[in-house]
Amino acid sequence: MNKTISLLTALSLILTAIIQSCSNPTKNVQNNIFEGNAEVIVSGIAYLGDIEQYRKETAESIESYCQHIAALKSGIDGEKDCGNQYNYRHSIFLLELYNSYMKKKLDDYKPEGQESWKIFKKEFTHQMDDLNKEFADFEETIQKAMPDRQYY
């Protein structure tokens, strides 16, 4: 009898340990789904925050270029050579057109996922770098032609 009680006690302890070590699979799945959803939500918030931050910074650059274009236009008015003035105005018009295109492209972008955002951001940044280079090249041309003038 004593052996039976000891055996039953040992068996119940073993069963209790086994039952407690086995967790509820449904609860684990729910926890995993919750944790996965939380990660998706956090990364989604970060992704949308990145878009807004990039839009803000880029919009500031585009606005700066608009002001720069206005200063260039007013500075060109004093150019006496009509041929040069025409060429400069044409170049300024192209810069203005490119700047407007970039503003519209940024405004029209609709978030479609993190991968498409990464691609868009990389291409857009490259195009903004090109626009910046175009401004720098044009300013260099004007400085060489009229070193005594400051347009910006």
mmCIF file of C-alpha atoms in Angstrom:
data_model
loop_
_atom_site.group_PDB
_atom_site.id
_atom_site.type_symbol
_atom_site.label_atom_id
_atom_site.label_comp_id
_atom_site.label_asym_id
_atom_site.label_seq_id
_atom_site.Cartn_x
_atom_site.Cartn_y
_atom_site.Cartn_z
ATOM 1 C CA MET A 1 0.000 0.000 0.000
ATOM 2 C CA ASN A 2 2.808 2.340 0.887
ATOM 3 C CA LYS A 3 4.441 1.561 -2.478
ATOM 4 C CA THR A 4 1.161 2.302 -4.271
ATOM 5 C CA ILE A 5 0.800 5.686 -2.595
ATOM 6 C CA SER A 6 4.399 6.531 -3.374
ATOM 7 C CA LEU A 7 3.917 5.405 -6.956
ATOM 8 C CA LEU A 8 0.690 7.416 -7.305
ATOM 9 C CA THR A 9 2.340 10.469 -5.763
ATOM 10 C CA ALA A 10 5.325 10.196 -8.087
ATOM 11 C CA LEU A 11 3.034 9.612 -11.066
ATOM 12 C CA SER A 12 0.876 12.627 -10.191
ATOM 13 C CA LEU A 13 3.969 14.805 -9.772
ATOM 14 C CA ILE A 14 5.279 13.680 -13.151
ATOM 15 C CA LEU A 15 1.891 14.282 -14.808
ATOM 16 C CA THR A 16 1.612 17.699 -13.187
ATOM 17 C CA ALA A 17 5.090 18.614 -14.421
ATOM 18 C CA ILE A 18 4.266 17.393 -17.936
ATOM 19 C CA ILE A 19 0.957 19.242 -18.042
ATOM 20 C CA GLN A 20 2.499 22.451 -16.780
ATOM 21 C CA SER A 21 5.403 22.243 -19.214
ATOM 22 C CA CYS A 22 3.033 21.818 -22.113
ATOM 23 C CA SER A 23 1.589 25.158 -22.959
ATOM 24 C CA ASN A 24 -1.637 25.947 -24.673
ATOM 25 C CA PRO A 25 -0.867 25.951 -28.440
ATOM 26 C CA THR A 26 -3.759 28.271 -29.176
ATOM 27 C CA LYS A 27 -2.451 30.773 -26.678
ATOM 28 C CA ASN A 28 1.065 30.569 -28.189
ATOM 29 C CA VAL A 29 -0.300 31.142 -31.674
ATOM 30 C CA GLN A 30 -2.305 34.120 -30.444
ATOM 31 C CA ASN A 31 0.770 35.548 -28.707
ATOM 32 C CA ASN A 32 2.884 35.065 -31.835
ATOM 33 C CA ILE A 33 0.235 36.742 -33.973
ATOM 34 C CA PHE A 34 -0.022 39.629 -31.526
ATOM 35 C CA GLU A 35 3.753 40.043 -31.389
ATOM 36 C CA GLY A 36 3.945 39.847 -35.183
ATOM 37 C CA ASN A 37 1.185 42.417 -35.581
ATOM 38 C CA ALA A 38 2.899 44.694 -33.074
ATOM 39 C CA GLU A 39 6.127 44.498 -35.085
ATOM 40 C CA VAL A 40 4.236 45.277 -38.298
ATOM 41 C CA ILE A 41 2.490 48.220 -36.666
ATOM 42 C CA VAL A 42 5.741 49.606 -35.257
ATOM 43 C CA SER A 43 7.562 49.233 -38.584
ATOM 44 C CA GLY A 44 4.557 50.756 -40.382
ATOM 45 C CA ILE A 45 4.616 53.753 -38.073
ATOM 46 C CA ALA A 46 8.359 54.155 -38.619
ATOM 47 C CA TYR A 47 7.907 53.843 -42.387
ATOM 48 C CA LEU A 48 5.130 56.463 -42.492
ATOM 49 C CA GLY A 49 7.176 58.693 -40.201
ATOM 50 C CA ASP A 50 10.121 58.380 -42.581
ATOM 51 C CA ILE A 51 7.898 59.398 -45.491
ATOM 52 C CA GLU A 52 6.610 62.478 -43.661
ATOM 53 C CA GLN A 53 10.083 63.501 -42.516
ATOM 54 C CA TYR A 54 11.486 63.085 -46.027
ATOM 55 C CA ARG A 55 8.581 65.042 -47.522
ATOM 56 C CA LYS A 56 9.136 67.864 -45.061
ATOM 57 C CA GLU A 57 12.886 68.076 -45.699
ATOM 58 C CA THR A 58 12.484 67.828 -49.455
ATOM 59 C CA ALA A 59 9.655 70.370 -49.535
ATOM 60 C CA GLU A 60 11.978 72.791 -47.733
ATOM 61 C CA SER A 61 14.653 72.210 -50.394
ATOM 62 C CA ILE A 62 12.151 72.691 -53.197
ATOM 63 C CA GLU A 63 10.871 75.921 -51.607
ATOM 64 C CA SER A 64 14.449 77.104 -51.237
ATOM 65 C CA TYR A 65 14.971 76.455 -54.954
ATOM 66 C CA CYS A 66 11.798 78.452 -55.742
ATOM 67 C CA GLN A 67 13.188 81.424 -53.839
ATOM 68 C CA HIS A 68 16.535 80.976 -55.523
ATOM 69 C CA ILE A 69 14.859 80.941 -58.939
ATOM 70 C CA ALA A 70 13.028 84.178 -58.136
ATOM 71 C CA ALA A 71 16.336 85.803 -57.140
ATOM 72 C CA LEU A 72 17.994 84.570 -60.322
ATOM 73 C CA LYS A 73 15.148 85.952 -62.450
ATOM 74 C CA SER A 74 15.382 89.380 -60.890
ATOM 75 C CA GLY A 75 19.169 89.404 -61.175
ATOM 76 C CA ILE A 76 19.115 88.516 -64.851
ATOM 77 C CA ASP A 77 16.983 91.580 -65.649
ATOM 78 C CA GLY A 78 20.088 93.748 -65.376
ATOM 79 C CA GLU A 79 21.961 91.793 -68.059
ATOM 80 C CA LYS A 80 22.625 94.112 -71.012
ATOM 81 C CA ASP A 81 23.344 91.439 -73.627
ATOM 82 C CA CYS A 82 19.954 90.291 -74.932
ATOM 83 C CA GLY A 83 21.398 86.993 -76.181
ATOM 84 C CA ASN A 84 22.820 86.161 -72.777
ATOM 85 C CA GLN A 85 19.642 87.305 -71.079
ATOM 86 C CA TYR A 86 17.607 84.986 -73.318
ATOM 87 C CA ASN A 87 19.929 82.041 -72.614
ATOM 88 C CA TYR A 88 19.861 82.692 -68.876
ATOM 89 C CA ARG A 89 16.080 83.006 -68.828
ATOM 90 C CA HIS A 90 15.806 79.768 -70.776
ATOM 91 C CA SER A 91 18.088 78.007 -68.291
ATOM 92 C CA ILE A 92 16.145 79.443 -65.353
ATOM 93 C CA PHE A 93 12.904 78.297 -66.962
ATOM 94 C CA LEU A 94 14.278 74.753 -67.243
ATOM 95 C CA LEU A 95 15.395 74.810 -63.606
ATOM 96 C CA GLU A 96 11.961 76.066 -62.594
ATOM 97 C CA LEU A 97 10.284 73.355 -64.648
ATOM 98 C CA TYR A 98 12.472 70.635 -63.128
ATOM 99 C CA ASN A 99 11.821 71.993 -59.629
ATOM 100 C CA SER A 100 8.042 72.046 -60.250
ATOM 101 C CA TYR A 101 8.185 68.493 -61.588
ATOM 102 C CA MET A 102 9.965 67.315 -58.454
ATOM 103 C CA LYS A 103 7.430 69.072 -56.223
ATOM 104 C CA LYS A 104 4.541 67.434 -58.075
ATOM 105 C CA LYS A 105 6.214 64.034 -58.009
ATOM 106 C CA LEU A 106 6.678 64.260 -54.249
ATOM 107 C CA ASP A 107 3.126 65.518 -53.686
ATOM 108 C CA ASP A 108 1.654 62.752 -55.847
ATOM 109 C CA TYR A 109 3.516 59.908 -54.137
ATOM 110 C CA LYS A 110 1.132 57.519 -52.387
ATOM 111 C CA PRO A 111 2.578 55.048 -49.868
ATOM 112 C CA GLU A 112 2.395 51.567 -51.379
ATOM 113 C CA GLY A 113 4.690 49.639 -49.092
ATOM 114 C CA GLN A 114 8.142 49.853 -47.647
ATOM 115 C CA GLU A 115 9.924 48.380 -50.653
ATOM 116 C CA SER A 116 8.302 50.769 -53.124
ATOM 117 C CA TRP A 117 9.086 53.641 -50.735
ATOM 118 C CA LYS A 118 12.759 52.659 -50.616
ATOM 119 C CA ILE A 119 12.900 52.582 -54.423
ATOM 120 C CA PHE A 120 11.036 55.885 -54.763
ATOM 121 C CA LYS A 121 13.198 57.580 -52.131
ATOM 122 C CA LYS A 122 16.429 56.412 -53.746
ATOM 123 C CA GLU A 123 15.372 57.568 -57.222
ATOM 124 C CA PHE A 124 13.909 60.837 -55.947
ATOM 125 C CA THR A 125 17.030 61.625 -53.915
ATOM 126 C CA HIS A 126 19.139 60.980 -57.005
ATOM 127 C CA GLN A 127 16.948 63.360 -59.035
ATOM 128 C CA MET A 128 17.141 66.023 -56.315
ATOM 129 C CA ASP A 129 20.930 65.674 -56.375
ATOM 130 C CA ASP A 130 20.792 66.197 -60.153
ATOM 131 C CA LEU A 131 18.671 69.320 -59.671
ATOM 132 C CA ASN A 132 21.140 70.633 -57.122
ATOM 133 C CA LYS A 133 23.980 70.026 -59.574
ATOM 134 C CA GLU A 134 22.065 71.856 -62.315
ATOM 135 C CA PHE A 135 21.673 74.869 -60.012
ATOM 136 C CA ALA A 136 25.354 74.789 -59.120
ATOM 137 C CA ASP A 137 26.392 74.555 -62.788
ATOM 138 C CA PHE A 138 24.125 77.441 -63.750
ATOM 139 C CA GLU A 139 25.426 79.602 -60.896
ATOM 140 C CA GLU A 140 28.979 78.853 -61.963
ATOM 141 C CA THR A 141 28.134 79.911 -65.528
ATOM 142 C CA ILE A 142 26.655 83.194 -64.308
ATOM 143 C CA GLN A 143 29.581 83.858 -61.970
ATOM 144 C CA LYS A 144 32.012 83.413 -64.837
ATOM 145 C CA ALA A 145 30.021 85.711 -67.107
ATOM 146 C CA MET A 146 29.240 88.356 -64.484
ATOM 147 C CA PRO A 147 31.634 87.993 -61.534
ATOM 148 C CA ASP A 148 30.605 91.311 -59.972
ATOM 149 C CA ARG A 149 26.947 90.251 -59.464
ATOM 150 C CA GLN A 150 25.390 88.239 -56.684
ATOM 151 C CA TYR A 151 22.021 86.577 -57.470
ATOM 152 C CA TYR A 152 21.362 84.462 -54.440
#
